Tab-separated table of C-alpha atoms in Angstrom:
chain	number	residue	atom	x	y	z
M	1	MET	CA	87.806	105.553	119.921
M	2	GLU	CA	85.347	103.210	121.682
M	3	SER	CA	85.143	99.844	122.503
M	4	ASN	CA	82.043	97.675	122.201
M	5	GLY	CA	82.583	95.878	125.823
M	6	GLY	CA	85.514	93.644	125.517
M	7	THR	CA	84.628	91.675	121.881
M	8	ASP	CA	86.945	93.655	120.421
M	9	PRO	CA	90.780	92.313	120.238
M	10	THR	CA	92.325	95.817	119.173
M	11	ARG	CA	90.489	97.549	122.237
M	12	PRO	CA	92.041	95.079	125.116
M	13	PHE	CA	91.354	96.789	128.464
M	14	ASN	CA	87.956	98.717	128.015
M	15	GLY	CA	89.454	102.237	129.557
M	16	THR	CA	90.262	100.025	132.528
M	17	ARG	CA	94.119	100.817	132.127
M	18	PRO	CA	95.453	103.913	134.746
M	19	ALA	CA	95.533	107.410	133.030
M	20	LYS	CA	99.616	107.227	133.766
M	21	VAL	CA	99.959	103.931	132.194
M	22	VAL	CA	98.024	104.968	129.068
M	23	GLU	CA	100.104	108.362	128.939
M	24	LYS	CA	103.323	105.631	129.318
M	25	ASP	CA	102.560	103.477	127.324
M	26	PHE	CA	101.264	106.711	124.544
M	27	TYR	CA	105.067	108.459	124.807
M	28	ASP	CA	107.058	105.133	124.305
M	29	THR	CA	104.654	104.642	120.974
M	30	ILE	CA	105.428	107.991	120.044
M	31	ASP	CA	109.253	107.400	120.625
M	32	ASP	CA	109.224	104.408	118.940
M	33	VAL	CA	107.562	105.666	115.361
M	34	VAL	CA	109.684	108.532	115.421
M	35	LYS	CA	112.525	106.115	115.174
M	36	HIS	CA	111.994	103.669	113.525
M	37	SER	CA	110.510	105.930	110.806
M	38	GLY	CA	113.867	107.270	108.807
M	39	THR	CA	113.747	110.747	108.867
M	40	LYS	CA	113.854	113.411	111.764
M	41	PHE	CA	110.535	114.688	113.304
M	42	PRO	CA	112.391	117.611	115.017
M	43	THR	CA	108.578	119.058	116.583
M	44	TRP	CA	109.131	116.057	118.668
M	45	ASN	CA	110.296	116.346	122.424
M	46	ARG	CA	109.268	114.227	125.155
M	47	THR	CA	110.295	116.008	127.821
M	48	LYS	CA	108.393	119.400	126.254
M	49	PRO	CA	106.033	118.119	123.908
M	50	LYS	CA	104.515	120.716	122.098
M	51	VAL	CA	100.887	119.844	121.602
M	52	ILE	CA	99.489	116.636	123.095
M	53	LEU	CA	95.658	116.868	123.046
M	54	VAL	CA	93.293	115.362	125.038
M	55	ASP	CA	89.989	113.973	123.765
M	56	SER	CA	86.669	112.523	124.972
M	57	CYS	CA	86.584	109.071	124.164
M	58	ALA	CA	83.390	106.552	125.609
M	59	VAL	CA	83.875	102.802	126.052
M	60	GLY	CA	80.237	101.057	126.620
M	61	ASP	CA	78.028	104.272	128.071
M	62	HIS	CA	81.009	105.498	129.813
M	63	LYS	CA	82.705	108.857	128.935
M	64	GLY	CA	86.840	108.306	129.003
M	65	THR	CA	89.663	109.995	127.807
M	66	LYS	CA	92.837	109.486	125.006
M	67	PHE	CA	95.925	111.189	124.518
M	68	SER	CA	96.486	112.162	120.636
M	69	ILE	CA	99.607	113.950	118.181
M	70	TYR	CA	100.266	114.896	115.125
M	71	LEU	CA	103.840	115.473	113.980
M	72	GLU	CA	105.167	116.554	110.535
M	73	GLY	CA	108.635	115.643	110.345
M	74	GLY	CA	111.288	115.407	107.575
M	75	PRO	CA	110.967	113.670	103.750
M	76	VAL	CA	111.711	110.197	103.312
M	77	ILE	CA	113.486	109.360	99.836
M	78	ASP	CA	112.186	105.554	99.316
M	79	SER	CA	108.644	105.861	100.974
M	80	ASP	CA	108.590	101.892	100.035
M	81	LYS	CA	110.940	101.338	101.884
M	82	ALA	CA	110.139	102.711	104.874
M	83	ILE	CA	107.039	100.823	104.777
M	84	ALA	CA	107.958	98.359	104.416
M	85	THR	CA	110.574	98.578	107.588
M	86	MET	CA	107.864	100.441	109.501
M	87	LYS	CA	105.308	97.504	109.103
M	88	ALA	CA	108.000	94.777	109.987
M	89	HIS	CA	108.651	96.618	113.225
M	90	TRP	CA	105.022	96.911	113.906
M	91	GLU	CA	104.526	93.151	112.973
M	92	SER	CA	107.714	92.287	115.691
M	93	LEU	CA	105.601	94.306	118.617
M	94	ASP	CA	102.526	92.103	117.279
M	95	TYR	CA	100.447	95.516	115.721
M	96	THR	CA	97.461	95.023	114.124
M	97	ILE	CA	99.025	96.070	110.573
M	98	GLY	CA	95.555	98.272	109.575
M	99	LEU	CA	94.405	99.879	106.297
M	100	TYR	CA	97.826	101.279	103.361
M	101	PHE	CA	96.999	103.299	100.807
M	102	PRO	CA	99.845	102.841	98.344
M	103	ASP	CA	98.513	105.866	96.853
M	104	MET	CA	98.601	109.445	98.255
M	105	GLY	CA	96.477	110.895	95.183
M	106	ALA	CA	98.324	114.268	94.668
M	107	ASN	CA	101.112	113.425	96.515
M	108	THR	CA	102.581	110.528	94.726
M	109	THR	CA	105.564	109.945	95.984
M	110	GLY	CA	103.907	109.072	100.080
M	111	ARG	CA	102.496	106.110	101.536
M	112	GLN	CA	100.397	105.757	104.728
M	113	LEU	CA	100.054	102.918	106.866
M	114	ASN	CA	97.928	102.251	109.792
M	115	ALA	CA	98.270	100.271	112.471
M	116	THR	CA	96.883	98.949	116.352
M	117	SER	CA	99.339	98.622	118.953
M	118	PRO	CA	98.954	96.046	121.284
M	119	VAL	CA	97.211	98.192	124.203
M	120	GLY	CA	95.046	99.588	121.584
M	121	ALA	CA	97.194	102.947	120.658
M	122	GLU	CA	95.744	103.447	116.785
M	123	VAL	CA	99.561	105.007	114.619
M	124	GLN	CA	99.226	106.657	111.367
M	125	PHE	CA	102.909	106.692	109.761
M	126	THR	CA	103.302	108.625	106.095
M	127	PRO	CA	106.146	108.654	104.794
M	128	ALA	CA	106.769	111.261	101.922
M	129	GLU	CA	109.499	112.671	99.577
M	130	ASP	CA	108.197	116.341	100.242
M	131	GLY	CA	107.461	115.759	104.113
M	132	SER	CA	106.193	112.514	106.804
M	133	SER	CA	103.645	112.576	109.378
M	134	ILE	CA	102.774	110.345	112.099
M	135	SER	CA	99.813	110.466	113.750
M	136	VAL	CA	99.459	108.562	117.038
M	137	GLU	CA	95.604	107.929	119.331
M	138	SER	CA	96.035	106.324	122.370
M	139	GLU	CA	93.563	104.037	123.927
M	140	CYS	CA	90.590	105.136	126.250
M	141	THR	CA	90.976	105.308	129.917
M	142	LEU	CA	88.105	105.871	132.535
M	143	ASP	CA	90.634	107.135	134.639
M	144	PRO	CA	89.773	110.576	136.328
M	145	ALA	CA	93.337	111.562	136.145
M	146	ALA	CA	93.743	111.623	132.335
M	147	THR	CA	92.384	114.784	132.284
M	148	GLU	CA	94.245	117.108	134.743
M	149	ARG	CA	96.632	119.200	132.968
M	150	HIS	CA	100.345	118.850	133.481
M	151	ALA	CA	103.127	121.005	132.575
M	152	PRO	CA	105.911	119.705	130.680
M	153	THR	CA	109.168	118.792	132.817
M	154	ASP	CA	112.281	116.625	132.259
M	155	THR	CA	110.735	113.977	133.787
M	156	ALA	CA	107.556	113.035	131.443
M	157	PRO	CA	105.249	109.693	131.209
């Protein structure tokens, strides 16, 4: 995720938000997508997440940090309805709706919807009869505290 110095409306903060704020928004986004997905994501536990990736990113010439996750979940029988429901939900939260793939090739029941949250998190929702997935990538933060690894606790961000 790279900012272009403030001209990209999907990257409104240019790395200026503190790591704790970015991380909380990241967790909130995951919770929200899971809640509105129409299925279960048994590996997601906000207080004890299994895998949160901490990756490098850039804001202009400045090195930053972003958080990302990929979750696999249960089946969704009507993926068209799930996509329509998620799209309406994201639009109500002022997400910028991105690419929509109505045909996932060999996965004939799968659909994929991409969006960017108002704070710049990139979200991908893929409901399908044989299992669904969610991918979330936070905005980039220049706060050095973002690289600190924290042990999971009962009080996640």
